[in-house]
Every structure is written in C-alpha cells, then in structure tokens.
Short mmCIF file of C-alpha atoms in Angstrom, two decimals:
data_model
loop_
_atom_site.label_atom_id
_atom_site.label_comp_id
_atom_site.label_asym_id
_atom_site.label_seq_id
_atom_site.Cartn_x
_atom_site.Cartn_y
_atom_site.Cartn_z
CA MET V 20 28.26 -6.53 -33.10
CA VAL V 21 24.63 -7.46 -32.57
CA GLU V 22 24.15 -10.89 -34.15
CA ASP V 23 21.03 -12.23 -35.83
CA THR V 24 20.49 -14.76 -33.03
CA MET V 25 20.35 -11.86 -30.56
CA ILE V 26 17.72 -10.06 -32.66
CA THR V 27 15.68 -13.25 -32.82
CA GLN V 28 15.82 -13.53 -29.04
CA VAL V 29 14.64 -9.94 -28.58
CA LYS V 30 11.81 -10.48 -31.06
CA ASP V 31 10.75 -13.72 -29.35
CA SER V 32 10.77 -12.07 -25.93
CA LEU V 33 8.77 -9.07 -27.16
CA GLU V 34 6.16 -11.29 -28.76
CA LYS V 35 5.95 -13.54 -25.71
CA MET V 36 5.52 -10.51 -23.46
CA THR V 37 2.93 -8.66 -25.56
CA ALA V 38 1.27 -11.40 -27.66
CA MET V 39 1.83 -8.97 -30.54
CA ASP V 40 3.24 -10.03 -33.91
CA PHE V 41 6.09 -7.54 -34.15
CA PRO V 42 7.58 -7.00 -37.65
CA LEU V 43 11.26 -7.94 -37.92
CA ASP V 44 12.03 -4.98 -40.19
CA GLU V 45 10.76 -2.60 -37.49
CA LEU V 46 13.12 -4.21 -34.99
CA LYS V 47 16.03 -3.93 -37.41
CA LYS V 48 15.59 -0.13 -37.42
CA ILE V 49 17.07 0.05 -33.92
CA VAL V 50 19.79 -2.59 -34.32
CA PRO V 51 22.52 -0.15 -35.52
CA LYS V 52 21.94 1.88 -32.31
CA VAL V 53 22.14 -1.08 -29.92
CA THR V 54 25.33 -1.61 -27.93
CA ILE V 55 26.43 -4.81 -26.19
CA VAL V 56 27.59 -4.10 -22.65
CA ALA V 57 29.22 -6.58 -20.27
CA TYR V 58 28.61 -6.26 -16.51
CA ARG V 59 30.69 -7.97 -13.85
CA LYS V 60 28.95 -9.29 -10.76
CA GLY V 61 28.46 -6.29 -8.47
CA ASP V 62 28.42 -3.68 -11.26
CA TYR V 63 25.51 -1.24 -11.34
CA PHE V 64 23.17 -0.64 -14.27
CA VAL V 65 21.83 2.37 -12.34
CA ARG V 66 22.24 3.67 -8.78
CA THR V 67 19.62 5.43 -6.68
CA GLY V 68 19.77 9.15 -7.44
CA GLU V 69 21.14 8.80 -10.97
CA ILE V 70 19.20 9.66 -14.13
CA SER V 71 19.01 6.67 -16.46
CA ARG V 72 18.25 7.01 -20.16
CA VAL V 73 18.93 3.40 -21.15
CA MET V 74 16.47 0.67 -22.08
CA SER V 75 18.00 -2.79 -22.01
CA PHE V 76 17.48 -6.45 -22.82
CA VAL V 77 19.16 -9.02 -20.60
CA TYR V 78 20.99 -11.29 -23.07
CA ASN V 79 22.36 -13.32 -20.21
CA GLY V 80 22.92 -12.96 -16.49
CA LEU V 81 20.84 -11.72 -13.59
CA PHE V 82 20.17 -8.35 -11.94
CA ARG V 83 18.55 -7.26 -8.69
CA ILE V 84 16.32 -4.16 -8.51
CA TYR V 85 16.07 -2.62 -5.05
CA LEU V 86 15.20 0.41 -2.94
CA ILE V 87 17.35 1.72 -0.10
CA GLY V 88 15.46 2.74 3.06
CA THR V 89 16.30 5.65 5.32
CA GLU V 90 18.42 3.50 7.64
CA GLY V 91 20.25 1.82 4.79
CA ARG V 92 17.91 -1.18 4.75
CA GLU V 93 17.42 -2.63 1.28
CA TYR V 94 14.04 -3.67 -0.18
CA THR V 95 14.33 -6.02 -3.14
CA LYS V 96 11.66 -5.07 -5.65
CA ASN V 97 12.43 -7.54 -8.39
CA PHE V 98 14.99 -9.54 -10.31
CA CYS V 99 15.64 -9.51 -14.04
CA SER V 100 17.34 -12.27 -16.01
CA GLU V 101 18.00 -13.53 -19.56
CA GLY V 102 15.17 -12.82 -21.99
CA GLN V 103 13.70 -9.93 -20.00
CA PHE V 104 13.65 -6.19 -20.69
CA MET V 105 15.07 -3.96 -18.00
CA GLY V 106 15.12 -0.24 -17.31
CA ALA V 107 14.69 2.30 -14.56
CA GLN V 108 11.14 3.12 -15.70
CA THR V 109 10.50 6.07 -13.40
CA SER V 110 13.61 7.74 -14.71
CA LEU V 111 12.84 6.83 -18.34
CA PHE V 112 9.20 7.96 -18.19
CA THR V 113 9.79 11.21 -16.30
CA GLY V 114 13.43 12.14 -16.89
CA SER V 115 13.93 12.43 -13.14
CA PHE V 116 16.42 10.53 -10.99
CA SER V 117 15.92 6.86 -10.20
CA LEU V 118 14.72 5.81 -6.76
CA THR V 119 15.81 2.25 -7.46
CA SER V 120 19.25 0.71 -7.84
CA ILE V 121 19.83 -2.09 -10.34
CA GLN V 122 22.88 -4.26 -9.73
CA ALA V 123 24.28 -7.34 -11.48
CA VAL V 124 24.24 -10.36 -9.18
CA GLU V 125 26.02 -12.42 -11.85
CA ASP V 126 28.37 -11.57 -14.71
CA SER V 127 25.87 -10.44 -17.35
CA ILE V 128 25.51 -9.12 -20.88
CA LEU V 129 22.98 -6.45 -21.81
CA LEU V 130 21.84 -5.13 -25.17
CA GLU V 131 21.40 -1.41 -24.50
CA LEU V 132 19.55 1.31 -26.37
CA ASP V 133 19.23 4.99 -25.63
CA TYR V 134 15.56 5.50 -24.68
CA SER V 135 15.39 8.77 -26.63
CA ILE V 136 16.04 6.84 -29.87
CA LEU V 137 13.02 4.67 -29.09
CA MET V 138 10.95 7.81 -28.47
CA VAL V 139 11.98 9.35 -31.81
CA ILE V 140 11.08 6.17 -33.72
CA ALA V 141 7.78 5.73 -31.84
CA GLU V 142 6.74 9.31 -32.61
CA GLN V 143 6.21 8.25 -36.26
CA SER V 144 5.19 4.62 -35.82
CA ILE V 145 1.95 3.09 -34.64
CA VAL V 146 3.50 -0.38 -34.20
CA TRP V 147 6.17 1.00 -31.85
CA GLN V 148 3.58 3.00 -29.91
CA LYS V 149 1.50 -0.13 -29.55
CA LEU V 150 4.50 -2.21 -28.52
CA LEU V 151 5.49 0.31 -25.86
CA ARG V 152 1.89 0.51 -24.64
CA LEU V 153 1.69 -3.28 -24.30
CA THR V 154 5.06 -3.63 -22.55
CA THR V 155 4.06 -0.88 -20.11
CA GLU V 156 0.76 -2.69 -19.49
CA GLN V 157 2.73 -5.83 -18.64
CA ASP V 158 4.97 -3.88 -16.25
CA TYR V 159 1.82 -2.50 -14.62
CA LEU V 160 0.21 -5.95 -14.35
CA GLU V 161 3.36 -7.38 -12.77
CA LYS V 162 3.23 -4.66 -10.10
CA GLU V 163 -0.47 -5.34 -9.51
CA ARG V 164 0.17 -9.07 -9.22
CA ARG V 165 3.00 -8.52 -6.75
CA GLU V 166 1.04 -6.01 -4.65
CA SER V 167 -1.91 -8.40 -4.41
CA GLU V 168 0.32 -11.34 -3.52
CA LEU V 169 2.09 -9.45 -0.72
CA LEU V 170 -1.26 -8.40 0.73
CA LEU V 171 -3.33 -11.55 0.21
CA CYS V 172 -0.98 -14.56 0.42
CA ASP V 173 0.85 -15.94 3.43
CA ALA V 174 4.65 -16.38 3.39
CA LYS V 175 4.54 -20.07 2.47
CA THR V 176 2.25 -19.44 -0.52
CA ARG V 177 4.41 -16.53 -1.70
CA TYR V 178 7.48 -18.75 -1.68
CA ALA V 179 5.63 -21.55 -3.50
CA HIS V 180 4.50 -19.11 -6.22
CA PHE V 181 8.06 -17.79 -6.52
CA VAL V 182 9.53 -21.28 -7.03
CA LYS V 183 6.83 -22.19 -9.55
CA LYS V 184 7.13 -18.97 -11.53
CA HIS V 185 10.91 -18.54 -11.39
CA PRO V 186 12.52 -21.98 -11.03
CA HIS V 187 15.60 -20.66 -12.89
CA TRP V 188 16.19 -18.06 -10.15
CA VAL V 189 15.91 -20.20 -7.02
CA ASP V 190 19.52 -21.43 -6.88
CA ARG V 191 21.12 -18.34 -8.37
CA ILE V 192 20.00 -15.74 -5.84
CA LYS V 193 21.15 -15.36 -2.23
CA GLN V 194 18.54 -16.40 0.29
CA HIS V 195 18.33 -13.02 2.02
CA TYR V 196 17.59 -11.34 -1.33
CA ILE V 197 14.78 -13.82 -2.02
CA ALA V 198 13.43 -13.26 1.51
CA SER V 199 13.55 -9.50 0.99
CA TYR V 200 11.73 -9.84 -2.36
CA LEU V 201 9.04 -12.00 -0.77
CA GLY V 202 8.56 -9.60 2.16
CA MET V 203 9.72 -11.99 4.89
CA THR V 204 12.74 -12.40 7.12
CA PRO V 205 15.54 -14.81 6.10
CA GLU V 206 14.62 -16.89 9.18
CA THR V 207 11.02 -17.29 7.98
CA LEU V 208 12.27 -18.31 4.54
CA SER V 209 14.59 -20.91 6.12
CA ARG V 210 11.74 -22.39 8.13
CA ILE V 211 9.52 -22.60 5.06
CA LYS V 212 12.24 -24.34 3.04
CA GLU V 213 12.91 -26.86 5.81
CA LYS V 214 9.27 -27.89 5.85
CA ILE V 215 9.11 -28.50 2.09
CA MET T 5 -26.35 13.35 -23.50
CA VAL T 6 -22.66 14.09 -23.23
CA GLU T 7 -22.32 17.86 -23.17
CA ASP T 8 -19.47 19.94 -24.58
CA THR T 9 -18.37 20.99 -21.09
CA MET T 10 -17.94 17.29 -20.21
CA ILE T 11 -15.78 16.71 -23.30
CA THR T 12 -13.67 19.73 -22.37
CA GLN T 13 -13.15 18.29 -18.88
CA VAL T 14 -12.08 14.92 -20.28
CA LYS T 15 -9.67 16.62 -22.70
CA ASP T 16 -8.21 18.80 -19.94
CA SER T 17 -7.73 15.80 -17.66
CA LEU T 18 -6.09 13.73 -20.41
CA GLU T 19 -3.70 16.54 -21.28
CA LYS T 20 -2.88 17.21 -17.64
CA MET T 21 -2.19 13.52 -17.06
CA THR T 22 -0.08 12.90 -20.17
CA ALA T 23 1.31 16.35 -21.09
CA MET T 24 0.17 15.44 -24.61
CA ASP T 25 -1.72 17.83 -26.87
CA PHE T 26 -4.68 15.59 -27.70
CA PRO T 27 -6.77 16.60 -30.75
CA LEU T 28 -10.40 17.42 -29.94
CA ASP T 29 -11.67 15.76 -33.15
CA GLU T 30 -10.06 12.47 -32.03
CA LEU T 31 -11.88 12.70 -28.74
CA LYS T 32 -15.16 13.45 -30.50
CA LYS T 33 -14.90 10.06 -32.27
CA ILE T 34 -15.78 8.28 -29.03
CA VAL T 35 -18.42 10.70 -27.74
CA PRO T 36 -21.40 8.93 -29.42
CA LYS T 37 -20.37 5.73 -27.61
CA VAL T 38 -20.05 7.30 -24.16
CA THR T 39 -22.82 6.75 -21.63
CA ILE T 40 -23.50 8.79 -18.50
CA VAL T 41 -24.06 6.55 -15.50
CA ALA T 42 -25.17 7.63 -12.03
CA TYR T 43 -23.95 5.70 -8.96
CA ARG T 44 -25.49 5.97 -5.51
CA LYS T 45 -23.23 5.84 -2.50
CA GLY T 46 -22.45 2.16 -1.91
CA ASP T 47 -22.97 1.07 -5.54
CA TYR T 48 -20.25 -0.97 -7.17
CA PHE T 49 -18.43 -0.11 -10.40
CA VAL T 50 -16.92 -3.60 -10.27
CA ARG T 51 -16.78 -6.37 -7.66
CA THR T 52 -13.92 -8.77 -7.03
CA GLY T 53 -14.33 -11.76 -9.33
CA GLU T 54 -16.25 -9.94 -12.06
CA ILE T 55 -14.90 -9.22 -15.53
CA SER T 56 -15.00 -5.51 -16.29
CA ARG T 57 -14.89 -4.14 -19.84
CA VAL T 58 -15.58 -0.50 -18.97
CA MET T 59 -13.19 2.45 -18.99
CA SER T 60 -14.56 5.46 -17.14
CA PHE T 61 -14.04 9.11 -16.29
CA VAL T 62 -15.24 10.38 -12.92
CA TYR T 63 -17.35 13.42 -13.77
CA ASN T 64 -18.16 13.91 -10.12
CA GLY T 65 -18.09 11.90 -6.92
CA LEU T 66 -15.60 9.59 -5.27
CA PHE T 67 -14.78 5.87 -5.42
CA ARG T 68 -12.68 3.51 -3.32
CA ILE T 69 -10.58 0.76 -4.92
CA TYR T 70 -9.80 -2.15 -2.61
CA LEU T 71 -8.72 -5.76 -2.26
CA ILE T 72 -10.40 -8.29 0.02
CA GLY T 73 -8.04 -10.54 2.01
CA THR T 74 -8.62 -14.20 2.84
CA GLU T 75 -10.23 -13.38 6.19
CA GLY T 76 -12.44 -10.67 4.73
CA ARG T 77 -10.03 -7.89 5.67
CA GLU T 78 -10.08 -5.02 3.17
CA TYR T 79 -6.97 -3.31 1.80
CA THR T 80 -7.65 0.10 0.29
CA LYS T 81 -5.47 0.48 -2.79
CA ASN T 82 -6.60 3.88 -3.98
CA PHE T 83 -9.36 6.41 -4.33
CA CYS T 84 -10.63 8.03 -7.51
CA SER T 85 -12.54 11.29 -7.74
CA GLU T 86 -13.74 13.96 -10.18
CA GLY T 87 -11.38 14.53 -13.11
CA GLN T 88 -9.71 11.12 -12.90
CA PHE T 89 -9.92 8.10 -15.18
CA MET T 90 -10.96 4.85 -13.57
CA GLY T 91 -11.03 1.21 -14.61
CA ALA T 92 -10.24 -2.28 -13.41
CA GLN T 93 -6.99 -2.36 -15.36
CA THR T 94 -6.08 -5.98 -14.76
CA SER T 95 -9.44 -7.01 -16.13
CA LEU T 96 -9.26 -4.56 -19.05
CA PHE T 97 -5.70 -5.49 -20.04
CA THR T 98 -6.08 -9.26 -19.72
CA GLY T 99 -9.80 -9.99 -20.04
CA SER T 100 -9.67 -11.92 -16.78
CA PHE T 101 -11.68 -11.28 -13.63
CA SER T 102 -10.90 -8.33 -11.40
CA LEU T 103 -9.10 -8.89 -8.10
CA THR T 104 -10.17 -5.43 -6.95
CA SER T 105 -13.54 -4.02 -6.03
CA ILE T 106 -14.43 -0.43 -6.88
CA GLN T 107 -17.26 1.12 -4.85
CA ALA T 108 -18.81 4.59 -4.79
CA VAL T 109 -18.27 6.28 -1.42
CA GLU T 110 -20.39 9.25 -2.56
CA ASP T 111 -23.21 9.65 -5.05
CA SER T 112 -21.24 9.92 -8.31
CA ILE T 113 -21.52 10.32 -12.05
CA LEU T 114 -19.29 8.45 -14.49
CA LEU T 115 -18.77 8.81 -18.21
CA GLU T 116 -18.38 5.22 -19.36
CA LEU T 117 -16.98 3.68 -22.53
CA ASP T 118 -16.69 0.06 -23.57
CA TYR T 119 -12.95 -0.66 -23.58
CA SER T 120 -13.24 -2.72 -26.78
CA ILE T 121 -14.33 0.43 -28.67
CA LEU T 122 -11.15 2.14 -27.51
CA MET T 123 -9.13 -0.86 -28.72
CA VAL T 124 -10.76 -0.79 -32.17
CA ILE T 125 -10.08 2.94 -32.58
CA ALA T 126 -6.50 2.63 -31.28
CA GLU T 127 -5.72 -0.18 -33.73
CA GLN T 128 -5.78 2.40 -36.56
CA SER T 129 -4.57 5.49 -34.74
CA ILE T 130 -1.12 6.48 -33.56
CA VAL T 131 -2.43 9.31 -31.36
CA TRP T 132 -4.72 6.93 -29.47
CA GLN T 133 -1.92 4.37 -29.09
CA LYS T 134 0.31 7.10 -27.72
CA LEU T 135 -2.39 8.39 -25.39
CA LEU T 136 -3.01 4.91 -24.00
CA ARG T 137 0.73 4.33 -23.63
CA LEU T 138 1.14 7.57 -21.68
CA THR T 139 -1.87 7.00 -19.42
CA THR T 140 -0.59 3.48 -18.64
CA GLU T 141 2.83 4.95 -17.85
CA GLN T 142 1.17 7.31 -15.38
CA ASP T 143 -0.71 4.42 -13.77
CA TYR T 144 2.61 2.58 -13.48
CA LEU T 145 4.37 5.61 -11.98
CA GLU T 146 1.60 6.05 -9.42
CA LYS T 147 2.06 2.44 -8.31
CA GLU T 148 5.83 2.93 -8.11
CA ARG T 149 5.39 6.10 -6.08
CA ARG T 150 3.02 4.41 -3.69
CA GLU T 151 5.19 1.30 -3.28
CA SER T 152 8.24 3.46 -2.52
CA GLU T 153 6.31 5.61 -0.06
CA LEU T 154 4.96 2.60 1.88
CA LEU T 155 8.48 1.14 2.13
CA LEU T 156 10.53 4.27 2.71
CA CYS T 157 8.39 6.77 4.63
CA ASP T 158 7.14 6.60 8.21
CA ALA T 159 3.41 6.85 9.01
CA LYS T 160 3.52 10.56 9.83
CA THR T 161 5.24 11.42 6.55
CA ARG T 162 2.80 9.27 4.58
CA TYR T 163 -0.15 11.12 6.09
CA ALA T 164 1.48 14.51 5.44
CA HIS T 165 2.04 13.58 1.78
CA PHE T 166 -1.57 12.40 1.51
CA VAL T 167 -2.97 15.69 2.87
CA LYS T 168 -0.70 17.73 0.61
CA LYS T 169 -1.46 15.71 -2.52
CA HIS T 170 -5.17 15.11 -1.95
CA PRO T 171 -6.57 17.98 0.17
CA HIS T 172 -9.97 17.48 -1.54
CA TRP T 173 -10.18 13.90 -0.19
CA VAL T 174 -9.30 14.46 3.47
CA ASP T 175 -12.78 15.35 4.73
CA ARG T 176 -14.74 13.19 2.30
CA ILE T 177 -13.31 9.77 3.20
CA LYS T 178 -13.84 7.77 6.40
CA GLN T 179 -10.79 7.68 8.64
CA HIS T 180 -10.43 3.90 8.62
CA TYR T 181 -10.32 3.91 4.81
CA ILE T 182 -7.59 6.55 4.82
CA ALA T 183 -5.67 4.55 7.44
CA SER T 184 -6.02 1.40 5.33
CA TYR T 185 -4.79 3.27 2.24
CA LEU T 186 -1.78 4.61 4.14
CA GLY T 187 -0.91 1.19 5.55
CA MET T 188 -1.49 2.05 9.21
CA THR T 189 -4.08 1.30 11.89
CA PRO T 190 -6.92 3.79 12.54
CA GLU T 191 -5.39 4.32 16.01
CA THR T 192 -2.04 5.36 14.52
CA LEU T 193 -3.82 7.75 12.17
CA SER T 194 -5.75 9.26 15.11
CA ARG T 195 -2.52 9.82 17.07
CA ILE T 196 -0.86 11.47 14.07
CA LYS T 197 -3.82 13.80 13.53
CA GLU T 198 -3.93 14.79 17.23
CA LYS T 199 -0.30 15.86 17.10
CA ILE T 200 -0.77 18.09 14.05
#
C-alpha cells in the first residue's frame, strides 16, 4: 500500500522540480492507481524496442538509462535515483517503442502509474496540465544542459560538475558507466581521478 | 498588422506539431500582442549571454541556432525556418541568459510575442497549458531524436536522414553549417555528397 510518507516524498520532489505549489488533494486522486514495484539489481524497467506506458517515481535505488549502438556498444544517457521521476519519455509521448533501455543498477523500489491514467486526469485539470508542462520543461532543460556540457567542457570539468551535482552517485555507479555518461573512456576517467 | 492568413499559418503549424485541435478564438486572444519583425541576413534573434523573453513563429526565412565553444568554435544545434516556432527555451523557461545564439541566415520575418503574455494567459487556461505542454514535448522529442542519431548512425546515414527530412534546407544553408549540425567535418560531408 502507498503510505502517506511516500505521497509526501512525491509531492516534495514535484515541488522541488517545478517550483509549483501542487495541491495534495490533486495528488491523492492518483494514489489508488499507484503500484509499488520492487526491482532486483539487473532487472529492466524497459528494454530497447519495447513500448512503455508507465510513469514512475524512484522511491529508492538507482537506474541507468542507455542506448545500444549498432555494434552493441552502450551509451549511458543518464542515471535516475531516489526522489526522481523516471519514464521512457519517447515511448510515453508518442506511443512508439523505446530506443532506450532502463535497468536497475541496485535493488530498487518504484512507485508506478499507468501514463494513460495521468492523461485522462490531465484532460480535465489545469493544474495537472501545468505540472506536466513544467516537468517536461525540466526534462528538456536537463538535455540542453548535458548537450552544452558535452560540447563546451573538457573531460576534467565534466567530471568535476558530475561530482558536485551528484555526490550521492559517485560511489554507487561502476566507473565505466560514469565514463560512458561523461563521454570519455574509462582510462581518461581514471587519469582524471588520480590527479584529484 | 497581423493578417488572417498569418493566423491561419500559425494555427496550422501548431496543430501539425501537437496533433491538437486548437480553438481559433484562443489564438485570437494573443494576436493584438503579436509584432511582425523583419530580420536581415546576419541579424541576431538572440546572442549568447543575453536574456531572451520572446517566443516567435518564423513566417518566412531561415535561422541557425548554435553554441560557441571556449576557443570560439561554433557548434550548430539546429536550424529553424518558415512554419516553425523558435525561442531561446533555456532563457524562456528559467529567466537566465541564453547559452545559444540564434542568427538569421536569410532575410526573414518573425511573428513575435512576449513570453510573459503567454504565461499570463496560460495561468487561466487549460487549452494553453496543454498546448505548451505538447509543444515542449515535441522539443524534447526532437532533442532525443538528434542525440540518438548522433550516437547511433554513421555520417552517411545522418546526411541521408537530413536530406530526407529537410529537403527545403539543403540548398539554402552553407555546407560547413550543415556539416557542423551533423557532427562531421566539411571534408567528410563533401566526400559523402560526391558518392551520392
């Protein structure tokens, strides 16, 4: 069962993300539809080529979001941990299959909601439309920020920003995943860490 | 003065972008606030470091959106031409300065609207909230598509996709800008074009 402390966490995260004062009674509308799902390390939230219709909130744990290249090479696009919202947006927004895979890198617990329920509620509600607009804006801004950083900052600066922004990830994620996320080889990452 | 044919074009473009049936009377609410602005080739819509508060619709012409690297190297992020909406989203969404520059590469005409007017109208209107949510989703999807293509497709495939998707841009944009947009050197682009 979804407990009150969980709802409070979702509300806090939404408000932190959007700077919007989101009414608790609006949030409670979706609670009966939310399911709590446990993932073991290695389990997939979605695999490349699947259609995903689930929006989620990471209650605890950590996931890796990645693309698979033509020769099987993996490109880590992002990580997602406790307090963050997670979904295969391309699939949710378009109904088509997901290009990305999302895999648990730790045992994790998600609060999951069928995206279509969110769409039905939002159809009649300006506060939900606004919330979804603002969360999508944040997703967009995060992609902009990352694109700019990969193009404009050298490897050392990228790693420094990563450590500053995500100190809670540094020791939980394998080095070659961090290197992949930061667009550098594991050897470059090792050299940078030795110098610090 | 904003003519009816212009409003029809904006409405058509919005509906094509979002697949949403957008009421004409809603659109007419903003028309008195819209200004028609002419840009000469080389003029800037926004420069890196400026704060932009303007949402625009390209009535005709073509713009280039780019980042400037630490050594003055330019990275072309996108182009924007007739029938598309254009803005410095990071600046609009956050109120902070723009990392990107947007410059006219042809003489162009924009329909411009102060973004704060849009925000005031949307605060009371579910259809505007929904429209803004859907346009932001499309901006997000475009960034996803581009990120995936740069990581997963070889140079030849990227150019083929570009020609197929934007045939009306191919002969209007300088080759080194197209190469920069496709993440390849002008020499690589030349070789690819010779082979076709």
